[in-house]
Amino acid sequence: MTSMTIGIRGGELVEPGGRRHAELLISEGRIVDVGEGVGEGADLVLDASGCLVASGLVDLHTHMREPGREDAETVHTAALGAARGGFTTVCAMPNTTPAIDSPSLVRDILRLAESVPCRVLPVGAITKGRAGRELAPMGEMAELGVTMFTDDGTGVADNALMRRAMEYASGLGVTLAQHCEDPALAGGGAMHEGEWSARLGIPGQPAEAEELMVMRDIALSRLTGARIHFQHLSTAGSVDMVRRARRAGVAVTAEATTHHFTLTHAECRTFDPVFKVHPPLRTSEDVAAVRAGLADGTIDAIATDHAPHTPETKDLPFDQAPPGMLGLETALALALTELDLPVERVFDLMSWTPARIAGLAGHDGSLRVGAPADICVVDPGQSWTVSGRAMASRSRNTPYEGRTLTGRVRHTVYAGRAVVVDGGDGP
Amino acid sequence: MTTETDIRDEISPEFAPGEVPESTPAPGVRHLLSLDELGADGIVEILRLTDRFAEVTRRRIPKVPALRGRTVCTLFFENSTRTKLSFESAAKRLSADTMSFSPGGSSVAKGESIRDTVETLEAMGVDAFVVRHGSSGVPWQLRSWVAPTVSVINAGDGWHSHPTQGLLDAYTLWRTLGTGTDDHPDLSGVHIGLIGDIRHSRVARSDVAAFTSLGARVTLIAPPTLLPPSLVGWPVEVSHDLDAVLPELDVVALLRIQRERMVEALIPSLLEYTNRYGLTASRATRMRPDAVVMHPGPVNRGIEIDSDVLDTHPGAVITRQVANGVAVRMAVLFKLLGSEAADPAQFGTGEGR
């Protein structure tokens, strides 16, 4: 298979340096030629006319649910969805059952990832069992290639423990990522606390539950010198604090999800638990602040926080249903159409910079000879209607059900293999 | 032994057995989930209809055949005595068949989802579900699951909405205060103080909707910890000082306070709550003498209201609220399930019996 050559013809290459019309020739997992007509005569020719051609997308935040909830998603089905969404690398969150908090579990994920159509980077837990009490063996996991650690699903609430975790991580050269949510102040709130939670009688969690932990982690980063990556920033206050911290030279990076720049807490008025997510959907002012943060570079990356849940579990009452929504197959279209950003910036946010945060070597967005053949080919003009049932996921909890989006992945090449061809799953 | 037919003939001579209006499903989907959805015109319509059914409930045999052959299923996932009995009583007085399902935790233990429970009951032939659940929004989920011909009535969801309570409280005030006209429910110029745990109260949310839609001025009176986190869009005033507002109130509407609010550190103690927000005997002397006192029940005597005040204040309408609850629920069931053609006026005046 890897000896097969692939030509990508007719598209416009998008690289950090700009855009140009050229063809790609791929062989043995690498780009072997770039230029006029080089794709002609390849074993497999992918028609990219009218399309943008760029480095494959990198998701810093994917819940693959394996092990433990294979009824909702598996590494295989999540990877299929990722490939369809143009992703060639995803970071698998460790809040599985059991949590990814040991080398043997990291090995399990790596083994499961061997035969799927997308690169899977296991993310380790910061604390054992994500319980927030003792450090997990980050060093042993780092030796297996793990570059990022988080207790995602919850934040590390203990200030002293988080300080030690950051100090320890800085010695390993790995990045800690934080789900910022002060558990006491969040108080089990099922949506954003505000006008809509008051009207709907749903217990809310205030923006400050997120912001207090962002504030603390900026302080701890200053104290320890360790890098901190903020996951799914959702409030105007968080964006503002990160902006100021960056200016002050604190080593912070941040991601925002597609739903936090496209949906508000008003969606919850239907009581449909598909709109329940943590951090919760916020106000339109927060949405505007997240968009501004993406535009001015305060926020480094767009992540999906792809979080599958089976219909059975999502059919619970709103306050009892698990939080989370699907994202892999809708993220690129939303970013291309909702943000009013140049396409270079969209690929920077969804591929080039997240690759750097995830420690993915060689994935700098340049489509040069010798670069890894992880390629996303997207038709920015193609409209399609979102259907949870049509997605690769075992679940169908997309908040965009029935919406027409513009921008659809036509081909995905992962490690030199065509894993999505003409919008369909590859061989 | 008296058969059901005999009773019907006795109470409604206007209806020969063959002329009982068929309860054909009304065109369009009809539900009562919240007073926002019902709208101001809908509220007025139900209150006027309630007047007709209040008359029926005063008859010697307070039963009419309006919903004969229809089945009303109460589905209470949360304990309730009065609301459930009130709905069942209303359904029976309209000659509907009633079914009742109270999961009491066992179906959860067996792993049956609400959705499966509802679909199972629906398959037995239910025309309307009357649902109560401790989580806000469940009636909306239920509505999305049942067939379009099945009505859903919210009997209280979480902290969110309890529309029939709002309607019965508004009806009670309209008829007690004599505001508006017989044909025109109205509470303009009436100042209502809603006192207590507004934050966690579905009654408060529905009362605010009902009272303000009829033109009343509503003041929420509570410590800040028991108010909703935001009052954007609520057409109300707010006070943390009952003593300052009490002398101005035409209506003192008390809400039930729950003991767990102390554990959540929302109030320091029930004693302090009573001292600041309870209708104590001494505070009651500073009320307007003609003030109406309401409480949705069940009352914590000595906490929200002094026992003697409850029993002796002439304006205490708590039992009247309960009685009106049946009439309001008859009106709601009739409006949602009754035949378009049936006019409740045809059920006879009951005079001379």
PDB file of N, CA and C in Angstrom, chain B residues 14-45:
ATOM      1  N   GLU B  14     -79.500  17.169  29.679  1.00  0.00           N
ATOM      2  CA  GLU B  14     -79.420  17.695  28.309  1.00  0.00           C
ATOM      3  C   GLU B  14     -78.808  16.680  27.356  1.00  0.00           C
ATOM      4  N   PHE B  15     -78.010  15.794  27.897  1.00  0.00           N
ATOM      5  CA  PHE B  15     -77.358  14.811  27.046  1.00  0.00           C
ATOM      6  C   PHE B  15     -78.102  13.493  27.091  1.00  0.00           C
ATOM      7  N   ALA B  16     -78.797  13.201  26.071  1.00  0.00           N
ATOM      8  CA  ALA B  16     -79.291  11.835  25.944  1.00  0.00           C
ATOM      9  C   ALA B  16     -78.056  10.979  25.694  1.00  0.00           C
ATOM     10  N   PRO B  17     -78.095   9.690  26.102  1.00  0.00           N
ATOM     11  CA  PRO B  17     -76.886   8.882  25.982  1.00  0.00           C
ATOM     12  C   PRO B  17     -76.257   8.924  24.598  1.00  0.00           C
ATOM     13  N   GLY B  18     -77.092   8.936  23.578  1.00  0.00           N
ATOM     14  CA  GLY B  18     -76.535   8.933  22.224  1.00  0.00           C
ATOM     15  C   GLY B  18     -75.924  10.260  21.822  1.00  0.00           C
ATOM     16  N   GLU B  19     -76.137  11.272  22.618  1.00  0.00           N
ATOM     17  CA  GLU B  19     -75.688  12.598  22.205  1.00  0.00           C
ATOM     18  C   GLU B  19     -74.432  13.090  22.926  1.00  0.00           C
ATOM     19  N   VAL B  20     -73.876  12.184  23.686  1.00  0.00           N
ATOM     20  CA  VAL B  20     -72.640  12.584  24.369  1.00  0.00           C
ATOM     21  C   VAL B  20     -71.621  12.972  23.318  1.00  0.00           C
ATOM     22  N   PRO B  21     -71.049  14.150  23.415  1.00  0.00           N
ATOM     23  CA  PRO B  21     -70.112  14.565  22.363  1.00  0.00           C
ATOM     24  C   PRO B  21     -68.945  13.599  22.286  1.00  0.00           C
ATOM     25  N   GLU B  22     -68.669  13.184  21.093  1.00  0.00           N
ATOM     26  CA  GLU B  22     -67.540  12.282  20.920  1.00  0.00           C
ATOM     27  C   GLU B  22     -66.247  13.044  21.187  1.00  0.00           C
ATOM     28  N   SER B  23     -65.370  12.402  21.910  1.00  0.00           N
ATOM     29  CA  SER B  23     -64.103  13.063  22.227  1.00  0.00           C
ATOM     30  C   SER B  23     -63.103  12.803  21.113  1.00  0.00           C
ATOM     31  N   THR B  24     -63.350  13.414  19.986  1.00  0.00           N
ATOM     32  CA  THR B  24     -62.414  13.232  18.879  1.00  0.00           C
ATOM     33  C   THR B  24     -61.188  14.096  19.128  1.00  0.00           C
ATOM     34  N   PRO B  25     -60.038  13.575  18.748  1.00  0.00           N
ATOM     35  CA  PRO B  25     -58.838  14.390  18.958  1.00  0.00           C
ATOM     36  C   PRO B  25     -59.006  15.741  18.270  1.00  0.00           C
ATOM     37  N   ALA B  26     -58.680  16.763  19.014  1.00  0.00           N
ATOM     38  CA  ALA B  26     -58.812  18.100  18.459  1.00  0.00           C
ATOM     39  C   ALA B  26     -57.764  18.316  17.384  1.00  0.00           C
ATOM     40  N   PRO B  27     -58.058  19.146  16.407  1.00  0.00           N
ATOM     41  CA  PRO B  27     -57.042  19.403  15.384  1.00  0.00           C
ATOM     42  C   PRO B  27     -55.852  20.136  15.982  1.00  0.00           C
ATOM     43  N   GLY B  28     -54.692  19.771  15.525  1.00  0.00           N
ATOM     44  CA  GLY B  28     -53.482  20.427  16.044  1.00  0.00           C
ATOM     45  C   GLY B  28     -53.055  19.787  17.343  1.00  0.00           C
ATOM     46  N   VAL B  29     -51.807  19.954  17.666  1.00  0.00           N
ATOM     47  CA  VAL B  29     -51.262  19.363  18.881  1.00  0.00           C
ATOM     48  C   VAL B  29     -51.534  20.315  20.031  1.00  0.00           C
ATOM     49  N   ARG B  30     -51.994  19.785  21.142  1.00  0.00           N
ATOM     50  CA  ARG B  30     -52.243  20.688  22.256  1.00  0.00           C
ATOM     51  C   ARG B  30     -51.599  20.168  23.534  1.00  0.00           C
ATOM     52  N   HIS B  31     -50.807  21.032  24.093  1.00  0.00           N
ATOM     53  CA  HIS B  31     -50.071  20.690  25.311  1.00  0.00           C
ATOM     54  C   HIS B  31     -50.134  21.876  26.255  1.00  0.00           C
ATOM     55  N   LEU B  32     -49.864  21.616  27.527  1.00  0.00           N
ATOM     56  CA  LEU B  32     -49.647  22.721  28.454  1.00  0.00           C
ATOM     57  C   LEU B  32     -48.331  22.450  29.161  1.00  0.00           C
ATOM     58  N   LEU B  33     -47.273  23.096  28.681  1.00  0.00           N
ATOM     59  CA  LEU B  33     -45.964  22.883  29.288  1.00  0.00           C
ATOM     60  C   LEU B  33     -45.543  24.067  30.152  1.00  0.00           C
ATOM     61  N   SER B  34     -45.838  25.266  29.707  1.00  0.00           N
ATOM     62  CA  SER B  34     -45.496  26.436  30.520  1.00  0.00           C
ATOM     63  C   SER B  34     -46.459  27.553  30.164  1.00  0.00           C
ATOM     64  N   LEU B  35     -46.544  28.536  31.045  1.00  0.00           N
ATOM     65  CA  LEU B  35     -47.449  29.654  30.770  1.00  0.00           C
ATOM     66  C   LEU B  35     -46.884  30.554  29.686  1.00  0.00           C
ATOM     67  N   ASP B  36     -45.566  30.549  29.516  1.00  0.00           N
ATOM     68  CA  ASP B  36     -44.979  31.280  28.393  1.00  0.00           C
ATOM     69  C   ASP B  36     -45.514  30.723  27.081  1.00  0.00           C
ATOM     70  N   GLU B  37     -45.541  29.394  27.000  1.00  0.00           N
ATOM     71  CA  GLU B  37     -46.054  28.773  25.778  1.00  0.00           C
ATOM     72  C   GLU B  37     -47.554  29.013  25.618  1.00  0.00           C
ATOM     73  N   LEU B  38     -48.279  28.989  26.744  1.00  0.00           N
ATOM     74  CA  LEU B  38     -49.733  29.174  26.679  1.00  0.00           C
ATOM     75  C   LEU B  38     -50.066  30.584  26.200  1.00  0.00           C
ATOM     76  N   GLY B  39     -49.311  31.565  26.681  1.00  0.00           N
ATOM     77  CA  GLY B  39     -49.516  32.947  26.238  1.00  0.00           C
ATOM     78  C   GLY B  39     -50.638  33.639  27.000  1.00  0.00           C
ATOM     79  N   ALA B  40     -50.665  34.965  26.890  1.00  0.00           N
ATOM     80  CA  ALA B  40     -51.622  35.763  27.660  1.00  0.00           C
ATOM     81  C   ALA B  40     -53.061  35.416  27.296  1.00  0.00           C
ATOM     82  N   ASP B  41     -53.353  35.257  26.010  1.00  0.00           N
ATOM     83  CA  ASP B  41     -54.726  34.922  25.607  1.00  0.00           C
ATOM     84  C   ASP B  41     -55.128  33.552  26.115  1.00  0.00           C
ATOM     85  N   GLY B  42     -54.176  32.633  26.075  1.00  0.00           N
ATOM     86  CA  GLY B  42     -54.453  31.282  26.558  1.00  0.00           C
ATOM     87  C   GLY B  42     -54.738  31.274  28.046  1.00  0.00           C
ATOM     88  N   ILE B  43     -54.009  32.090  28.788  1.00  0.00           N
ATOM     89  CA  ILE B  43     -54.227  32.175  30.233  1.00  0.00           C
ATOM     90  C   ILE B  43     -55.640  32.685  30.509  1.00  0.00           C
ATOM     91  N   VAL B  44     -56.029  33.755  29.825  1.00  0.00           N
ATOM     92  CA  VAL B  44     -57.372  34.320  30.015  1.00  0.00           C
ATOM     93  C   VAL B  44     -58.440  33.288  29.658  1.00  0.00           C
ATOM     94  N   GLU B  45     -58.210  32.588  28.564  1.00  0.00           N
ATOM     95  CA  GLU B  45     -59.202  31.595  28.137  1.00  0.00           C
ATOM     96  C   GLU B  45     -59.389  30.505  29.197  1.00  0.00           C
TER      97      GLU B  45
END
